[in-house]
mmCIF file of C-alpha atoms and ligand atoms in Angstrom:
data_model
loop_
_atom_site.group_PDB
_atom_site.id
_atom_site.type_symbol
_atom_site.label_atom_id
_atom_site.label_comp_id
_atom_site.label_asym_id
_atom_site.label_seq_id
_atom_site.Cartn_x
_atom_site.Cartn_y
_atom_site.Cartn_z
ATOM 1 C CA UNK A 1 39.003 -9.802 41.036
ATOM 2 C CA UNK A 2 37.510 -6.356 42.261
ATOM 3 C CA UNK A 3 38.795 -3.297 43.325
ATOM 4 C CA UNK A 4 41.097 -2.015 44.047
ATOM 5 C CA UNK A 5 42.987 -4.280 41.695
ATOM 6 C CA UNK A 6 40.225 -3.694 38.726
ATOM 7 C CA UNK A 7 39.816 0.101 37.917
ATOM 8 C CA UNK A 8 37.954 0.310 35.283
ATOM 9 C CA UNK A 9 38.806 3.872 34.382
ATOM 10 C CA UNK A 10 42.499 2.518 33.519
ATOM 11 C CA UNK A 11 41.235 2.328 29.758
ATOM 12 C CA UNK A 12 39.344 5.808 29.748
ATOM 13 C CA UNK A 13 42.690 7.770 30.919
ATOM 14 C CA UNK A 14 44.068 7.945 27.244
ATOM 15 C CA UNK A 15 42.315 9.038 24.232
ATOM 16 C CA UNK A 16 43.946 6.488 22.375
ATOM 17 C CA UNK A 17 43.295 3.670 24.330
ATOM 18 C CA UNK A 18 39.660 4.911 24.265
ATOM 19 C CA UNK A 19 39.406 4.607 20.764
ATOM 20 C CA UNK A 20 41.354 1.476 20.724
ATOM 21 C CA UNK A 21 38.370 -0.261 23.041
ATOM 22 C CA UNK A 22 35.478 1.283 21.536
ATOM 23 C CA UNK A 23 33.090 -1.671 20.398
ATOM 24 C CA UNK A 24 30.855 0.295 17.990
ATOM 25 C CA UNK A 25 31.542 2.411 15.029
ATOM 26 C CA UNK A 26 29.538 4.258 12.330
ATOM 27 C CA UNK A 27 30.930 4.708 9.093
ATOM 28 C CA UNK A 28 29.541 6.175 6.219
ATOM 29 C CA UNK A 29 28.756 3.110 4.383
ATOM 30 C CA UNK A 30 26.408 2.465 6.994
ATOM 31 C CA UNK A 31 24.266 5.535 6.243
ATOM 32 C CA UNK A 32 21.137 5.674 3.584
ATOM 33 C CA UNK A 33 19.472 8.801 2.656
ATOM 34 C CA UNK A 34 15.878 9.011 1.878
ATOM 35 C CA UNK A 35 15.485 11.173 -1.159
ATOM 36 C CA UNK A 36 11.367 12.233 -1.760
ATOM 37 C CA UNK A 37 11.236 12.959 -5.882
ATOM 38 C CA UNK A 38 7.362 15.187 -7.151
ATOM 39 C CA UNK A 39 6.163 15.459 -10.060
ATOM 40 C CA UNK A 40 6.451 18.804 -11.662
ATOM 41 C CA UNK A 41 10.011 20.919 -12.733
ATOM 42 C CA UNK A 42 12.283 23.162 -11.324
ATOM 43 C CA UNK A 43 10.851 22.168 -7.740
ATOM 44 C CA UNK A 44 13.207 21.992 -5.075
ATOM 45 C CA UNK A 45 10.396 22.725 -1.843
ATOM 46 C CA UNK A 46 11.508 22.208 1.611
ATOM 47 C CA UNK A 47 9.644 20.379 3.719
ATOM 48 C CA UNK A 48 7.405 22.394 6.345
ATOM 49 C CA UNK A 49 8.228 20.215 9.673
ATOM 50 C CA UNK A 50 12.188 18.817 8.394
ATOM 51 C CA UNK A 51 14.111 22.121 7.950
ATOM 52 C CA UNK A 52 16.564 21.565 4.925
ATOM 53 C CA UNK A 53 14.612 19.000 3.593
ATOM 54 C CA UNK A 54 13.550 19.324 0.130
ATOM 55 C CA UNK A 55 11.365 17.283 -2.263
ATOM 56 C CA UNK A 56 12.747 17.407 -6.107
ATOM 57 C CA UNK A 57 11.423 17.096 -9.202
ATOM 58 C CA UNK A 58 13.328 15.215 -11.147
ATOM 59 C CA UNK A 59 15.221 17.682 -13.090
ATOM 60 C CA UNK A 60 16.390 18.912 -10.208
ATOM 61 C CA UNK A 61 17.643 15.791 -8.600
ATOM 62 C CA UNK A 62 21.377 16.060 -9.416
ATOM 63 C CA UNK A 63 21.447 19.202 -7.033
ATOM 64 C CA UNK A 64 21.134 16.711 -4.343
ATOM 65 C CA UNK A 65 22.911 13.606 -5.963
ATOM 66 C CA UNK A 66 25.604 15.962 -6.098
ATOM 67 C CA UNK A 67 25.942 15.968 -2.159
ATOM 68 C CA UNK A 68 25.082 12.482 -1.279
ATOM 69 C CA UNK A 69 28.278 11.903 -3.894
ATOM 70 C CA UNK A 70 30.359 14.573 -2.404
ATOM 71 C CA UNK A 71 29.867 12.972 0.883
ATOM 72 C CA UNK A 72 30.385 9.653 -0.294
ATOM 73 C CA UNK A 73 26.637 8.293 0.708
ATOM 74 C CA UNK A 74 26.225 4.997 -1.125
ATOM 75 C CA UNK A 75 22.750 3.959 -0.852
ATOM 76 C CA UNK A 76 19.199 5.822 -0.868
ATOM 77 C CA UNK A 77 15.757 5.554 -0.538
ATOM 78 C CA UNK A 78 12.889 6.687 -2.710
ATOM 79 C CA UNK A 79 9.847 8.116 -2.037
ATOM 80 C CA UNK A 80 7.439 9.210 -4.679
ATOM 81 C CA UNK A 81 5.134 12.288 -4.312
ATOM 82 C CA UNK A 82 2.884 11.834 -7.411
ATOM 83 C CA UNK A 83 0.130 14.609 -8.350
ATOM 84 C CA UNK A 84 -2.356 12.112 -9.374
ATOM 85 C CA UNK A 85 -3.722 9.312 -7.103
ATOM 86 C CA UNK A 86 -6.529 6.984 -7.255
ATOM 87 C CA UNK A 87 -8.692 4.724 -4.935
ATOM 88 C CA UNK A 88 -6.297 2.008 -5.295
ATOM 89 C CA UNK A 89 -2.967 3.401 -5.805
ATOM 90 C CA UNK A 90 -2.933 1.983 -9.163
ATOM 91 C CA UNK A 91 -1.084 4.693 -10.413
ATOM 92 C CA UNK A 92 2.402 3.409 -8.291
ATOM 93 C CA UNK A 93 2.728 1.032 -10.995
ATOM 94 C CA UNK A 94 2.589 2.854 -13.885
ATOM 95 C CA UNK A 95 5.770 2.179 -16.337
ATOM 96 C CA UNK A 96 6.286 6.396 -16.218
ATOM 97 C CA UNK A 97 4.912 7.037 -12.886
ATOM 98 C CA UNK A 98 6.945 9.246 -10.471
ATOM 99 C CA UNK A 99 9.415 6.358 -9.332
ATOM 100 C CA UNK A 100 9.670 4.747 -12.247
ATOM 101 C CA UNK A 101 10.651 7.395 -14.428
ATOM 102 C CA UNK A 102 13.232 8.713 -11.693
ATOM 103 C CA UNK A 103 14.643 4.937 -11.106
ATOM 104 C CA UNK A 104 15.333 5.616 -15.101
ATOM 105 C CA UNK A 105 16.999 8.860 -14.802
ATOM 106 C CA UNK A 106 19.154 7.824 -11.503
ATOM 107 C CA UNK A 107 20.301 4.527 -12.395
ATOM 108 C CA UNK A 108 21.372 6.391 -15.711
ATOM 109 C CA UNK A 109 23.302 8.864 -14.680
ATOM 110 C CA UNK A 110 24.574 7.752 -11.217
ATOM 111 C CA UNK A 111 24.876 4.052 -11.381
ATOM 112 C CA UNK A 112 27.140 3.750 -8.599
ATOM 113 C CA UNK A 113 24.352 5.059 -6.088
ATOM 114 C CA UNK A 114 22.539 1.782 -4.499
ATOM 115 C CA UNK A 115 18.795 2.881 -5.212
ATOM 116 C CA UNK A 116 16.017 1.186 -2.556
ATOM 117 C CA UNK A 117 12.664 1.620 -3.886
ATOM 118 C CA UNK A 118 10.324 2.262 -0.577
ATOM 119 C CA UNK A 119 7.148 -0.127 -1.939
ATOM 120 C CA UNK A 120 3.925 0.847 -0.684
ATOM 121 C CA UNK A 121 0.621 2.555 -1.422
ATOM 122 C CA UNK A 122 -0.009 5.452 0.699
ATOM 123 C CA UNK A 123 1.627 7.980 -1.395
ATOM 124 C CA UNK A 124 -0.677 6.948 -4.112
ATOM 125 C CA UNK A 125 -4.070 6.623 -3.126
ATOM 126 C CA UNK A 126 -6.615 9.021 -2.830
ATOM 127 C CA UNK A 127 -7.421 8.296 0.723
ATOM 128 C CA UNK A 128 -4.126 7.819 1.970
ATOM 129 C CA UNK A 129 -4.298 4.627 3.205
ATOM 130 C CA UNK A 130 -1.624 2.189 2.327
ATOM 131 C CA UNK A 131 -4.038 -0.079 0.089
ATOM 132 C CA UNK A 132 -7.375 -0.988 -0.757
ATOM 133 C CA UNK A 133 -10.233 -0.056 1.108
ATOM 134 C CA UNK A 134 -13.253 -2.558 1.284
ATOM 135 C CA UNK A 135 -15.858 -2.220 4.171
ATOM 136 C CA UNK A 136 -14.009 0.649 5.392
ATOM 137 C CA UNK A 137 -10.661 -1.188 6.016
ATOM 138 C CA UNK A 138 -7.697 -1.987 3.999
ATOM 139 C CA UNK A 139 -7.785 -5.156 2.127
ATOM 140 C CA UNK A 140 -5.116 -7.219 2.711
ATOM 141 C CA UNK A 141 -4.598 -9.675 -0.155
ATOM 142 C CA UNK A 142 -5.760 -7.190 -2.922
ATOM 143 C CA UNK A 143 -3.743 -4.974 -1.542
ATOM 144 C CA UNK A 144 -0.797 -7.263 -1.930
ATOM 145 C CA UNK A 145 -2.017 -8.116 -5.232
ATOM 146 C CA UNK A 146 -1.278 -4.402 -6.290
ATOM 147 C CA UNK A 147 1.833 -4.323 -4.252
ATOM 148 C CA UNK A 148 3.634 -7.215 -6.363
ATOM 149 C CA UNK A 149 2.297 -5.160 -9.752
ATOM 150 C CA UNK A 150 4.234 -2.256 -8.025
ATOM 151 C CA UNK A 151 6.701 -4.244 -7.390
ATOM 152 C CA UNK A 152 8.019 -5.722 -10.968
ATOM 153 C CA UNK A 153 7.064 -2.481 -12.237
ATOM 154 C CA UNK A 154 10.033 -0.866 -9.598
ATOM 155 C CA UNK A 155 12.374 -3.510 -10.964
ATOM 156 C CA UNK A 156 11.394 -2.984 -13.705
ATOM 157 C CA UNK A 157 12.315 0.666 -13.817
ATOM 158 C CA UNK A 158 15.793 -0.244 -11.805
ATOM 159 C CA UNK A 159 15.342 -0.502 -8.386
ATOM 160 C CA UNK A 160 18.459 -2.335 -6.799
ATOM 161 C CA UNK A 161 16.480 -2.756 -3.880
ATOM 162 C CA UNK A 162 12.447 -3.198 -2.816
ATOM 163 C CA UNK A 163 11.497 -2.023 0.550
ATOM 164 C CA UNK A 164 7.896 -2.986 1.246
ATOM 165 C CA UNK A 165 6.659 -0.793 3.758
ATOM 166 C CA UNK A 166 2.973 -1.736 4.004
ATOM 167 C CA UNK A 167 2.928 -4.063 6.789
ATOM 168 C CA UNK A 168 -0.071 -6.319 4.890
ATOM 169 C CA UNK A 169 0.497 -10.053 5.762
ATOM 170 C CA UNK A 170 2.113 -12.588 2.882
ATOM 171 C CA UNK A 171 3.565 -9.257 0.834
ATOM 172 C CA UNK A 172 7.283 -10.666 1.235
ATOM 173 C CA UNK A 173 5.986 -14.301 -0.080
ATOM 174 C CA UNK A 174 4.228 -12.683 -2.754
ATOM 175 C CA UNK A 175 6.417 -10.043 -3.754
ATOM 176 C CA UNK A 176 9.684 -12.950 -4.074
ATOM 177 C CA UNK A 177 8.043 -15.166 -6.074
ATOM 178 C CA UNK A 178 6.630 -12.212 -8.639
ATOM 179 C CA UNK A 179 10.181 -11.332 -8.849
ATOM 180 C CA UNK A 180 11.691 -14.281 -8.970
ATOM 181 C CA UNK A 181 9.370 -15.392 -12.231
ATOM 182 C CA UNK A 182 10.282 -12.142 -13.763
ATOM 183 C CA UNK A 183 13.797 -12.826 -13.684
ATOM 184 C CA UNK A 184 14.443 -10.474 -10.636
ATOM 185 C CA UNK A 185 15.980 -13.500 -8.416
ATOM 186 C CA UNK A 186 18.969 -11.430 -7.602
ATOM 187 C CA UNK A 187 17.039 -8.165 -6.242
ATOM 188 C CA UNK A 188 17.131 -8.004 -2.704
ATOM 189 C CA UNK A 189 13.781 -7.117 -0.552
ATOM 190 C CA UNK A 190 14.612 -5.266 2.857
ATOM 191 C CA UNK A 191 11.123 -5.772 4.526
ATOM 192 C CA UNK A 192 9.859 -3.174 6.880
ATOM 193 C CA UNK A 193 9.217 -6.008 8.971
ATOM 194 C CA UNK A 194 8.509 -4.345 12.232
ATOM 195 C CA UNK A 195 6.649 -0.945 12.026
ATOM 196 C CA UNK A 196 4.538 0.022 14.335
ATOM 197 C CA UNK A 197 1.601 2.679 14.125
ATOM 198 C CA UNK A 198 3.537 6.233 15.521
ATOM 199 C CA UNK A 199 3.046 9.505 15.717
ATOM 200 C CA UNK A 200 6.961 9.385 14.978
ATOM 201 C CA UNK A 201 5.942 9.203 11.525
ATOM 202 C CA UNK A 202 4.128 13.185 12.039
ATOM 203 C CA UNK A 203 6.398 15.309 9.697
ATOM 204 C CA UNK A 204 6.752 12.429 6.955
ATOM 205 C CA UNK A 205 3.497 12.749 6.231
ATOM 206 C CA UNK A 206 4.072 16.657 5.011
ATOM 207 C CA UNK A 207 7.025 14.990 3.589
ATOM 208 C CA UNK A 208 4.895 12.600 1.519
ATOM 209 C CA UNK A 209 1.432 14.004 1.206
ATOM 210 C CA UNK A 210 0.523 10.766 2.613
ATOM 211 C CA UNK A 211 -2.024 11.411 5.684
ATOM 212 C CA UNK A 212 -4.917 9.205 5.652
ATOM 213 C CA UNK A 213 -8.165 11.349 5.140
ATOM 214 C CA UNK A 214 -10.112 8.662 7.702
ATOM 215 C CA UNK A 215 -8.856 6.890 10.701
ATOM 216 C CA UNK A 216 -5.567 5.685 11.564
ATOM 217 C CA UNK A 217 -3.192 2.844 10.706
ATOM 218 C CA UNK A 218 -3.872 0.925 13.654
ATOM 219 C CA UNK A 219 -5.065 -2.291 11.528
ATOM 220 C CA UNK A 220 -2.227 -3.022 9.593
ATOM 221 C CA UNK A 221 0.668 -1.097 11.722
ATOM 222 C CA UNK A 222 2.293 -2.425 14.908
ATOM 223 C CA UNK A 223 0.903 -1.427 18.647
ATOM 224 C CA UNK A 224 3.771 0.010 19.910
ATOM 225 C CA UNK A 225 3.014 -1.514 22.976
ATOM 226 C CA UNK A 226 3.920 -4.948 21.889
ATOM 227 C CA UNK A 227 7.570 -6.800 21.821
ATOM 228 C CA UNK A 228 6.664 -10.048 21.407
ATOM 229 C CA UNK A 229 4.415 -9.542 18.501
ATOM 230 C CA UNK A 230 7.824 -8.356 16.630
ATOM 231 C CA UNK A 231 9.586 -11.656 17.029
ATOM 232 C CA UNK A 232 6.675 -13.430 14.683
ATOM 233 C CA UNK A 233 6.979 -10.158 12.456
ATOM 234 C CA UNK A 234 10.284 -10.761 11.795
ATOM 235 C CA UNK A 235 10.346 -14.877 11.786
ATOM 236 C CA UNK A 236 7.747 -14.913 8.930
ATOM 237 C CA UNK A 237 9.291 -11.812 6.835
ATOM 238 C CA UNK A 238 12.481 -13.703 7.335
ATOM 239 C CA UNK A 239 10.707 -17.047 6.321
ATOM 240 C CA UNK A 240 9.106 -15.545 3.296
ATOM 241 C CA UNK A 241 12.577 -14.397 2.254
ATOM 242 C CA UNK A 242 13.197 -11.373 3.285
ATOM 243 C CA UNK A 243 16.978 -10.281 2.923
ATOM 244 C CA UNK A 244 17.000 -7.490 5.455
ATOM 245 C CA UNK A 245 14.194 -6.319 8.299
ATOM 246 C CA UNK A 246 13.631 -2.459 8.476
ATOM 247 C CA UNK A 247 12.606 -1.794 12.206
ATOM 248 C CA UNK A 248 11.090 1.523 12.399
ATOM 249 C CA UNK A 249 10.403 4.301 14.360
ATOM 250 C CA UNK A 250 14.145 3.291 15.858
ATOM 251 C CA UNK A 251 14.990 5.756 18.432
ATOM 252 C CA UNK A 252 12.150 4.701 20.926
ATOM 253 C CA UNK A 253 12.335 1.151 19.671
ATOM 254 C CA UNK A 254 16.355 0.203 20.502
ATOM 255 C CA UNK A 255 14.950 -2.625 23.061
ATOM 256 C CA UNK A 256 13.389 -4.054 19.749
ATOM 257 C CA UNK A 257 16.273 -3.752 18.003
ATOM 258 C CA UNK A 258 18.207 -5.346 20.581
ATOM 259 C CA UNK A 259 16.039 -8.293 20.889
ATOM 260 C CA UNK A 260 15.741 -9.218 17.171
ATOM 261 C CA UNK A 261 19.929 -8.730 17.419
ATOM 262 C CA UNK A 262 19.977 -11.517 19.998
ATOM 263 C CA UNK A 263 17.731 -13.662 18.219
ATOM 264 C CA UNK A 264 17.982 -13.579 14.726
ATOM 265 C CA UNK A 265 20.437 -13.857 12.166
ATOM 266 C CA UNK A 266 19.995 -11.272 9.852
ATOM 267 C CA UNK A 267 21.255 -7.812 8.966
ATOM 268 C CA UNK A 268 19.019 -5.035 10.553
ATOM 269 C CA UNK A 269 18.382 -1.735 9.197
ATOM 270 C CA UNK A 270 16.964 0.734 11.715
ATOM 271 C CA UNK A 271 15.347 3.927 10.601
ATOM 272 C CA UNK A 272 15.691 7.032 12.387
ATOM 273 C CA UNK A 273 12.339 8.559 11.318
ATOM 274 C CA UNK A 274 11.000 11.605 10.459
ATOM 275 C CA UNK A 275 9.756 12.759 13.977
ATOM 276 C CA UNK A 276 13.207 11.927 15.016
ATOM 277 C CA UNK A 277 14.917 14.129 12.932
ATOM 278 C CA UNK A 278 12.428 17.392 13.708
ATOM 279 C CA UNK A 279 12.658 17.039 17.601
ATOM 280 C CA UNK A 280 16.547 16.861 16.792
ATOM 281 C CA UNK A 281 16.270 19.990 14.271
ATOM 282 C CA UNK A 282 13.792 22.039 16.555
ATOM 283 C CA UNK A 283 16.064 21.971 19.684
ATOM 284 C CA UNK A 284 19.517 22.183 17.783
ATOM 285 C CA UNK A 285 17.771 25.226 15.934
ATOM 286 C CA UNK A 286 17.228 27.209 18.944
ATOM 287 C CA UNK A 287 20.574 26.068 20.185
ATOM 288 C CA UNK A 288 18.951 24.017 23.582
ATOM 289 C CA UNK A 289 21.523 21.006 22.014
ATOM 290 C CA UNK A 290 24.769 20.651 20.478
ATOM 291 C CA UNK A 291 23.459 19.719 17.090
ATOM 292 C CA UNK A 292 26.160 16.847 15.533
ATOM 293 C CA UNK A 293 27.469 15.269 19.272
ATOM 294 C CA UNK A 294 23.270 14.740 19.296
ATOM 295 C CA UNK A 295 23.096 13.285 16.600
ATOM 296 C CA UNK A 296 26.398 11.114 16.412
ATOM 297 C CA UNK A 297 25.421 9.424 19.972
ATOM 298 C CA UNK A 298 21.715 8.823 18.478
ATOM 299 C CA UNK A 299 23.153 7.348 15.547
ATOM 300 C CA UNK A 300 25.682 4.990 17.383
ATOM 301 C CA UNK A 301 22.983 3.942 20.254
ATOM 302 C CA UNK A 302 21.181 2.628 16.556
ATOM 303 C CA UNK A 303 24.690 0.790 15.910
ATOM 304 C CA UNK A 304 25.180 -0.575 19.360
ATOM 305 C CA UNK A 305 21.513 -2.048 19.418
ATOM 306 C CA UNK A 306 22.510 -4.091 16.545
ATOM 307 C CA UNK A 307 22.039 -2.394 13.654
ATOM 308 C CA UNK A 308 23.823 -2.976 10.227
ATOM 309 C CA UNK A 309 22.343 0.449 8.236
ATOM 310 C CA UNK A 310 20.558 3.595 9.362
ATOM 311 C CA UNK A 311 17.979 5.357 6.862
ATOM 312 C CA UNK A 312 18.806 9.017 8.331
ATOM 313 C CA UNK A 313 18.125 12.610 6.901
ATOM 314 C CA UNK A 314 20.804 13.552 9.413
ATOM 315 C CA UNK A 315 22.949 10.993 6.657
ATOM 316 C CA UNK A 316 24.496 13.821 4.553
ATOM 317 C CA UNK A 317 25.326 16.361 7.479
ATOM 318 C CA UNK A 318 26.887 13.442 9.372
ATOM 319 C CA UNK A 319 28.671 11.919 6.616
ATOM 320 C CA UNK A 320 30.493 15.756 6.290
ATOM 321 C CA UNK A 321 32.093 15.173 9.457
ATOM 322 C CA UNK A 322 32.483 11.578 9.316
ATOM 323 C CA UNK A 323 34.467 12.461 6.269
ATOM 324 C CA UNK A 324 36.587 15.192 7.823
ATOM 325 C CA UNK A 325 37.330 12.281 10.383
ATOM 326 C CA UNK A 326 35.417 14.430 13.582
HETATM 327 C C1 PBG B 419 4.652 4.691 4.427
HETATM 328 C C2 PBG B 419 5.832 5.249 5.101
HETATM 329 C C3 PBG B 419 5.844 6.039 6.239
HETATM 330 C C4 PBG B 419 7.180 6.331 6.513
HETATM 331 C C5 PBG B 419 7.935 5.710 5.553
HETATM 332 N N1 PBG B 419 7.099 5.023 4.698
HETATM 333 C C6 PBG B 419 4.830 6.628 7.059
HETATM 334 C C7 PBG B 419 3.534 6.172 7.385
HETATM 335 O O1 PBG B 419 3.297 5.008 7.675
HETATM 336 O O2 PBG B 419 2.679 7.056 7.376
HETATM 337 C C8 PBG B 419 7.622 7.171 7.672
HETATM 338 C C9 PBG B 419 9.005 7.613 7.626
HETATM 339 C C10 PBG B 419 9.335 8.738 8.508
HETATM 340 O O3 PBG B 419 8.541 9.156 9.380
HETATM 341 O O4 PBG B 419 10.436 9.253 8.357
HETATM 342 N N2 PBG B 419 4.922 4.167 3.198
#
């Protein structure tokens, strides 16, 4: 059957029967805000290149608690902005580093707040690199061996949730069976399985202090040119025993979304990175775009690629009007 007996606009007539149709939805459940905790008190510093986004010292952490409550935002992710750093990022596994010591206080006083632990070393090193460096490159199995030390040392603290973020080879492997001899068998590890090297990532690093002082992260980091070369990503994170795959920048990267959707069977988190969010807040701020309708259809194109969660900053300012049913 064809026209004129099919008219496809028969269902786009009615608002209700619009909303009856619709085949993707974003609810607030599916939203998780990344929270970046310094060392330091009374700091609450917003964040040069992500307008209204602040990093917090710890005692100032329920300010913001406070509104991922209010708008009902269940889950979170931390990133640590530590003062001190060394070559090796040994100080991301210190029982009272940054994390560790605001895993304590969170998991304390909001224990109904999911807490993901982002699991990597960039923060942390003195170089900025996300591990070791020997023969001026980052050395992948000692660089998982401090990973796993981070790792126990998050569960330690509380994490519900380890996000490795690293993209070393054999870090999932390594990471599960740490946990699972410390009698972490039930915490969950949502891998950043795909991430590729992108200048997405721009106003994160004045986020996190985290620039590399040499070179780039082309050696451990995705070409964003490649699909393919995400399919083994995720088969082997998923093989190792990951629980979730992080796909990341997501915006530009819905086709690999889409593709790990069709192929795989297991829940995808897409996060809509920091570059994302500043192109979004520079052109909303000088009114070229209507700011939330932006947003919203960015979000649900996430969704409608196959994802299950979205890491957002836009999670708190879209959860308002998700709330107020907009
Ligand atoms: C590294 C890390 C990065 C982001 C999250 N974790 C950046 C990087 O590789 O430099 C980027 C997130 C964003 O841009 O919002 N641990």
């Amino acid at each position: 059957m064809s026209y004129p007996n099919v008219r496809l606009r028969r269902l786009r007539y009615n608002s209700i029967i619009r909303d009856m149709v619709e085949d993707t939805h974003l609810r607030v459940e599916d939203l998780i805000y990344p929270v970046f905790v310094c060392d330091g008190k009374n700091i609450k510093k917003e964040i040069r290149s992500m307008p209204n986004q602040f990093q917090f010292s710890i005692d100032m952490l329920p300010e913001i608690f406070d509104k991922i409550i209010s708008n009902k935002i269940r889950s979170i992710i931390l990133f640590g902005v530590p003062e001190k750093k060394d070559e090796h990022g040994h100080v991301s596994h210190n029982s009272n580093g940054i994390i560790q010591t605001a895993l304590k206080f969170i998991k304390k006083k909001y224990p109904e707040i999911l807490v993901i632990a982002d699991l990597c070393n960039c923060q942390y090193t003195t170089h900025g690199h996300c591990g070791t460096i020997i023969d001026g490159d980052v050395d992948n199995d000692t660089t998982v061996e401090n990973l796993t030390k981070q790792a126990i040392s998050l569960a330690k603290a509380g994490a519900d949730v380890l996000a490795p973020s690293d993209m070393m080879d054999g870090r999932v492997l390594h990471i599960r069976e740490s946990l699972d001899k410390n009698g972490f068998q039930k915490t969950p590890i949502f891998s950043y399985s795909v991430k590729y090297a992108s200048a997405f990532y721009g106003p994160f690093r004045d986020a996190a202090n985290n620039s590399p002082s040499h070179g780039d992260r082309k050696t451990y980091q995705m070409n964003f040119k490649n699909s393919s070369e995400a399919m083994r990503e995720i088969e082997l994170d998923i093989n190792e025993g990951a629980d979730a795959v992080i796909i990341k920048p997501a915006m530009s990267y819905l086709d690999i979304i889409n593709r790990v959707k069709a192929k795989f069977n297991i829940p995808i988190i897409a996060y809509n990175v920091s570059g994302e969010f500043s192109m979004v807040a520079a052109a909303s701020g000088n009114n070229w775009i209507e700011r939330f309708d932006i947003i919203f259809e960015i979000l649900i194109s996430m969704k409608r690629a196959g994802a299950s969660a979205i890491i957002s900053y836009h999670a708190l300012e879209i959860a308002e009007k998700l709330n107020k049913n907009v």
